Coordinates of C-alpha atoms in Angstrom, one line a residue:
Chain U
X228 CA 81.7 60.0 87.3
X229 CA 84.2 60.4 90.1
X230 CA 87.0 60.6 87.6
X231 CA 85.2 63.4 85.9
X232 CA 85.0 65.3 89.3
X233 CA 88.7 64.8 90.0
X234 CA 89.7 65.8 86.5
X235 CA 87.5 68.9 86.6
X236 CA 89.0 70.0 89.9
X237 CA 92.5 69.5 88.6
X238 CA 91.8 71.3 85.3
X239 CA 90.1 74.1 87.2
X240 CA 93.1 74.6 89.5
X241 CA 95.5 74.5 86.6
X242 CA 93.4 77.0 84.4
X243 CA 93.2 79.4 87.4
X244 CA 97.0 79.2 87.8
X245 CA 97.5 79.7 84.0
X246 CA 95.2 82.8 84.0
X247 CA 97.0 84.1 87.1
X248 CA 100.3 83.8 85.2
X249 CA 98.8 85.4 82.1
X250 CA 98.2 88.7 84.0
X251 CA 95.6 90.8 85.7
X252 CA 93.7 92.3 82.9
X253 CA 89.9 92.2 82.8
X254 CA 88.1 90.5 80.0
X255 CA 87.1 93.9 78.5
X256 CA 90.7 95.0 78.5
X257 CA 92.1 92.1 76.7
X258 CA 94.1 92.5 73.5
X259 CA 92.9 90.4 70.5
X260 CA 95.6 87.8 70.9
X261 CA 94.9 87.5 74.6
X262 CA 91.2 87.1 73.9
X263 CA 91.9 84.3 71.4
X264 CA 94.1 82.5 74.0
X265 CA 91.4 82.8 76.7
X266 CA 88.7 81.4 74.3
X267 CA 91.0 78.5 73.3
X268 CA 92.0 77.7 76.8
X269 CA 88.4 77.5 78.0
X270 CA 87.5 75.2 75.1
X271 CA 90.5 73.0 75.6
X272 CA 89.8 72.6 79.4
X273 CA 86.3 71.4 78.8
X274 CA 87.2 68.5 76.4
X275 CA 89.3 66.3 78.9
X276 CA 86.9 67.1 81.7
X277 CA 84.0 65.7 79.7
X278 CA 85.7 62.8 77.9
X279 CA 87.6 60.5 80.3
X280 CA 89.0 58.7 77.2
X281 CA 91.2 61.7 76.5
X282 CA 94.3 61.8 78.8
X283 CA 94.5 64.8 81.1
X284 CA 98.1 65.4 80.0
X285 CA 97.0 65.6 76.4
X286 CA 94.5 68.3 77.3
X287 CA 96.9 70.2 79.5
X288 CA 99.8 70.3 76.9
X289 CA 97.9 72.7 74.5
X290 CA 96.9 74.9 77.5
X291 CA 100.5 75.2 78.6
X292 CA 101.6 75.9 75.0
X293 CA 98.9 78.6 74.8
X294 CA 100.2 80.1 78.1
X295 CA 103.7 80.2 76.7
X296 CA 102.5 81.7 73.4
X297 CA 100.6 84.4 75.3
X298 CA 103.6 85.2 77.4
X299 CA 105.9 85.2 74.4
X300 CA 103.7 87.5 72.4
X301 CA 103.3 89.9 75.4
X302 CA 107.1 89.9 75.7
X303 CA 107.6 90.7 72.0
X304 CA 104.9 93.4 72.2
X305 CA 106.6 94.9 75.3
X306 CA 110.0 95.1 73.6
X307 CA 109.2 96.1 70.1
X308 CA 107.0 99.0 69.2
X309 CA 106.7 97.8 65.6
X310 CA 105.6 94.3 66.8
X311 CA 103.2 95.9 69.2
X312 CA 101.5 97.8 66.3
X313 CA 101.1 94.5 64.4
X314 CA 100.0 92.4 67.4
X315 CA 97.8 94.8 69.3
X316 CA 97.0 97.3 66.6
X317 CA 97.1 101.1 67.1
X318 CA 94.6 103.4 68.7
X319 CA 92.3 105.2 66.2
X320 CA 91.0 108.8 66.6
X321 CA 87.3 108.9 66.0
X322 CA 86.6 112.5 67.0
X323 CA 89.3 115.0 66.3
X324 CA 89.0 118.6 67.5
X325 CA 85.2 118.1 67.9
X326 CA 84.8 116.6 64.4
X327 CA 83.6 113.0 63.9
X328 CA 86.0 111.3 61.4
X329 CA 83.5 109.5 59.2
X330 CA 86.2 107.7 57.2
X331 CA 87.6 106.2 60.4
X332 CA 84.2 105.1 61.6
X333 CA 83.6 103.3 58.3
X334 CA 87.0 101.7 58.3
X335 CA 86.5 100.3 61.7
X336 CA 82.8 99.4 61.0
X337 CA 82.0 101.4 64.2
X338 CA 78.6 103.0 63.8
X339 CA 77.3 106.3 65.2
X340 CA 75.0 104.5 67.7
X341 CA 78.0 102.7 69.1
X342 CA 79.9 105.9 69.4
X343 CA 77.0 107.7 71.1
X344 CA 76.5 104.8 73.5
X345 CA 80.1 104.9 74.5
X346 CA 80.1 108.6 75.0
X347 CA 77.0 108.3 77.2
X348 CA 78.7 105.7 79.2
X349 CA 81.6 108.2 79.7
X350 CA 79.1 110.8 81.0
X351 CA 79.2 112.9 77.9
X352 CA 75.7 112.6 76.3
X353 CA 76.3 115.6 74.0
X354 CA 78.8 114.9 71.2
X355 CA 79.4 118.7 70.9
X356 CA 81.2 118.5 74.3
X357 CA 83.8 116.1 73.0
X358 CA 87.2 117.4 71.8
X359 CA 88.8 114.0 71.1
X360 CA 87.5 110.4 71.2
X361 CA 90.1 107.6 70.7
X362 CA 89.2 104.0 70.1
X363 CA 91.9 102.1 72.0
X364 CA 93.4 98.8 70.9
X365 CA 91.4 96.8 73.5
X366 CA 88.1 98.2 72.1
X367 CA 87.5 100.8 74.8
X368 CA 86.8 104.4 74.0
X369 CA 88.9 107.2 75.6
X370 CA 87.2 110.5 75.6
X371 CA 88.7 114.0 76.2
X372 CA 86.0 116.6 76.7
X373 CA 86.3 120.2 75.5
X374 CA 88.1 122.5 77.9
X375 CA 84.9 124.2 79.0
X376 CA 83.2 120.9 79.7
X377 CA 85.8 119.1 81.8
X378 CA 85.4 118.9 85.6
X379 CA 87.0 121.7 87.7
X380 CA 90.1 120.5 89.6
X381 CA 92.0 122.0 92.5
X382 CA 94.6 123.5 90.3
X383 CA 91.9 125.5 88.4
X384 CA 90.7 126.8 91.8
X385 CA 94.3 127.5 92.9
X386 CA 93.7 125.6 96.1
X387 CA 96.6 124.2 98.2
X388 CA 95.8 120.6 99.0
X389 CA 97.9 118.2 101.1
X390 CA 99.0 115.2 99.2
X391 CA 97.2 112.1 100.4
X392 CA 99.2 109.0 100.9
X393 CA 97.9 105.5 100.5
X394 CA 95.8 104.4 103.5
X395 CA 97.0 101.1 104.9
X396 CA 94.8 98.5 106.5
X397 CA 96.1 97.7 109.9
X398 CA 93.5 95.3 111.2
X399 CA 91.3 93.1 109.0
X400 CA 88.6 90.9 110.7
X401 CA 90.4 90.9 114.0
X402 CA 93.8 90.1 112.6
X403 CA 96.7 92.5 112.8
X404 CA 98.4 93.2 109.4
X405 CA 102.0 93.2 110.5
X406 CA 103.5 94.3 107.2
X407 CA 101.2 97.3 106.9
X408 CA 101.9 98.2 110.5
X409 CA 105.7 98.3 109.8
X410 CA 105.1 100.3 106.6
X411 CA 102.8 102.9 108.4
X412 CA 105.6 103.8 110.8
X413 CA 103.5 103.2 113.9
X414 CA 103.9 100.5 116.5
X415 CA 101.6 98.1 118.3
X416 CA 101.7 100.1 121.5
X417 CA 100.5 103.2 119.7
X418 CA 97.8 101.2 118.0
X419 CA 96.6 99.6 121.3
X420 CA 96.5 103.1 122.9
X421 CA 94.4 104.4 120.0
X422 CA 92.1 101.5 120.3
X423 CA 91.7 102.1 124.0
X424 CA 90.9 105.7 123.3
X425 CA 88.1 104.5 120.9
X426 CA 86.8 102.2 123.7
X427 CA 87.9 99.0 121.8
X428 CA 89.2 96.4 124.3
X429 CA 91.5 94.6 121.9
X430 CA 92.4 94.0 118.3
X431 CA 90.2 90.9 118.0
X432 CA 87.1 93.1 118.4
X433 CA 88.0 95.2 115.4
X434 CA 86.5 94.4 112.0
X435 CA 88.5 96.9 110.1
X436 CA 91.0 99.5 110.9
X437 CA 93.1 101.6 108.6
X438 CA 95.6 104.5 108.9
X439 CA 96.2 107.3 106.5
X440 CA 99.3 109.4 105.8
X441 CA 98.1 111.9 108.5
X442 CA 98.2 109.1 111.0
X443 CA 94.4 109.3 111.3
X444 CA 93.0 106.0 112.4
X445 CA 89.7 104.7 111.1
X446 CA 88.2 101.9 113.2
X447 CA 85.1 99.8 112.8
X448 CA 84.3 97.3 115.5
X449 CA 82.9 93.9 114.8
X450 CA 79.1 93.6 115.0
X451 CA 77.7 92.1 118.2
X452 CA 76.6 88.5 117.3
X453 CA 73.9 88.7 119.9
X454 CA 72.2 91.6 118.3
Chain D
X106 CA 115.7 89.0 79.9
X107 CA 114.9 86.5 82.7
X108 CA 111.2 86.2 81.6
X109 CA 112.4 85.7 77.9
X110 CA 114.6 82.9 79.1
X111 CA 111.8 81.4 81.1
X112 CA 109.5 81.4 78.1
X113 CA 112.2 79.8 75.9
X114 CA 112.9 77.2 78.5
X115 CA 109.2 76.5 78.8
X116 CA 108.9 75.9 75.1
X117 CA 112.0 73.8 75.0
X118 CA 110.7 71.6 77.9
X119 CA 107.3 71.2 76.4
X120 CA 108.4 70.5 72.9
X121 CA 111.3 68.3 74.1
X122 CA 109.0 66.2 76.3
X123 CA 106.5 65.6 73.4
X124 CA 109.4 64.6 71.1
X125 CA 110.7 62.3 73.8
X126 CA 107.3 60.7 74.4
X127 CA 106.9 60.2 70.6
X128 CA 110.3 58.5 70.5
X129 CA 109.6 56.3 73.5
X130 CA 106.2 55.2 72.0
X131 CA 107.9 54.4 68.7
X132 CA 110.7 52.3 70.3
X133 CA 108.4 50.5 72.8
X134 CA 105.8 49.6 70.1
X135 CA 108.7 48.4 67.9
X136 CA 109.6 45.8 70.6
X137 CA 106.0 44.6 70.8
X138 CA 105.8 44.3 67.0
X139 CA 108.9 42.2 66.9
X140 CA 107.3 39.7 69.3
X141 CA 104.2 39.7 67.2
X142 CA 106.2 38.8 64.1
X143 CA 107.6 35.8 66.0
X144 CA 104.0 34.9 67.0
X145 CA 103.1 34.9 63.3
X146 CA 105.9 32.5 62.4
X147 CA 104.8 30.2 65.2
X148 CA 101.2 30.2 64.1
X149 CA 102.3 29.6 60.5
X150 CA 104.2 26.5 61.6
X151 CA 101.2 25.3 63.8
X152 CA 103.2 25.6 67.0
X153 CA 100.1 26.6 69.0
X154 CA 101.4 26.1 72.5
X155 CA 104.5 28.2 71.8
X156 CA 102.5 30.8 70.1
X157 CA 100.1 31.0 73.0
X158 CA 103.0 31.4 75.4
X159 CA 104.6 34.1 73.3
X160 CA 101.3 36.0 73.1
X161 CA 101.0 35.8 76.9
X162 CA 104.5 37.2 77.2
X163 CA 103.8 40.0 74.7
X164 CA 100.5 40.7 76.5
X165 CA 102.4 41.1 79.8
X166 CA 104.8 43.5 78.2
X167 CA 101.9 45.3 76.6
X168 CA 100.0 45.8 80.0
X169 CA 103.1 47.5 81.3
X170 CA 103.2 49.8 78.3
X171 CA 99.4 50.4 78.5
X172 CA 99.7 52.1 81.9
X173 CA 102.4 54.4 80.6
X174 CA 100.9 55.1 77.2
X175 CA 97.5 55.9 78.7
X176 CA 98.9 59.0 80.2
X177 CA 99.6 60.4 76.7
X178 CA 97.4 58.5 74.2
X179 CA 93.6 58.5 73.6
X180 CA 92.2 55.6 75.7
X181 CA 90.0 54.4 72.9
X182 CA 93.1 53.5 70.8
X183 CA 94.5 51.5 73.7
X184 CA 91.2 49.8 74.3
X185 CA 91.1 48.6 70.6
X186 CA 94.6 47.1 71.0
X187 CA 93.5 45.4 74.3
X188 CA 90.4 43.9 72.6
X189 CA 92.4 42.7 69.7
X190 CA 94.9 41.0 72.1
X191 CA 92.0 39.2 73.8
X192 CA 90.6 38.0 70.5
X193 CA 94.0 36.8 69.3
X194 CA 94.7 34.8 72.4
X195 CA 91.3 33.0 72.2
X196 CA 91.8 32.2 68.5
X197 CA 95.3 30.8 69.2
X198 CA 93.9 28.9 72.2
X199 CA 91.3 27.1 70.0
X200 CA 93.8 26.8 67.1
X201 CA 91.9 28.9 64.6
X202 CA 94.6 29.6 62.1
X203 CA 92.9 31.9 59.6
X204 CA 91.2 33.9 62.4
X205 CA 94.5 34.1 64.4
X206 CA 96.3 35.4 61.3
X207 CA 93.6 38.0 60.6
X208 CA 93.5 39.2 64.2
X209 CA 97.3 39.3 64.3
X210 CA 97.3 41.5 61.3
X211 CA 94.8 43.8 62.9
X212 CA 96.8 44.0 66.1
X213 CA 100.0 44.7 64.2
X214 CA 98.2 47.4 62.2
X215 CA 96.8 49.0 65.4
X216 CA 100.2 49.0 67.1
X217 CA 101.9 50.5 64.0
X218 CA 99.3 53.2 63.9
X219 CA 100.1 54.5 67.4
X220 CA 103.6 55.9 66.7
X221 CA 102.5 57.0 63.3
X222 CA 99.7 59.1 64.7
X223 CA 102.3 60.8 67.0
X224 CA 104.8 61.8 64.3
X225 CA 105.1 65.3 63.1
X226 CA 103.7 64.9 59.6
X227 CA 101.6 67.2 57.5
X228 CA 98.7 64.7 57.2
X229 CA 98.6 64.4 61.0
X230 CA 98.6 68.1 61.4
X231 CA 95.9 68.7 58.9

């Protein structure tokens, strides 16, 4: 029993590490070869954690081989466009210039209900509003609405807007984020002064503080535990 | 380029280590099998005390191997070998010739099967 616990902990930590090395994609964004690897890894990890008769090393070897295979295939797909087409497939246009391509739907066994469902999920309930719909290699549908149906942007309105930089978190849960402080171009004295202006006695009392490109500071104090 | 080299190195290390393990298992099991052949000759010539001593020596050697093999091999295979050893030593202790010979044959077979199951052969793959 205890062996099972220790084995499960070891396997869990190793699988987490393997998945971290594999990349940051979400399950829904996995390419077919990545999905197969994830499925196989999950199965392989369960076997040695359940059966103590199987050596842990024997269970980990296939996991490591799968990790290397996954990395190798990703590397090949990254470097060769032809290989990428074979491994990941190519995107397929399902709606072209407002016309549903029936033949493509049949070829992909993608029915109209699926298509309408995906369009609704993309906030386009009316198929007449869609100019292009492309089924990506990871199974997600990319939708381009007709010109008259797309949201208005600042360029359309000829508005001059200031480019917003990336806000940086300066204090998180009472702890100063030194790296972000250096990146933001302000110093600790400035920060302390700003905190004093906002009636915050010290950094430890701040739950979250961030600074934007305009040097505007956002501060939220920690909640009073006595309240 | 660096990541490609890392992947290749990873494959070389993993495949190399499995080949090394298979080779080590083959050579170490060979040494145990040689000792068991000597035990067979001793039993055939009714030298029970010498056979018993040889089995004990072989068993001591085996226990050292057992710890190492158990990292890579299914524990049930190793348990079967262990059980067979125990039976053999008791048969020899009570001078049961036919049983000793039969058990020795079983033990030899079990030990021969271990490296065989690790070799890269089509029947092992399929």
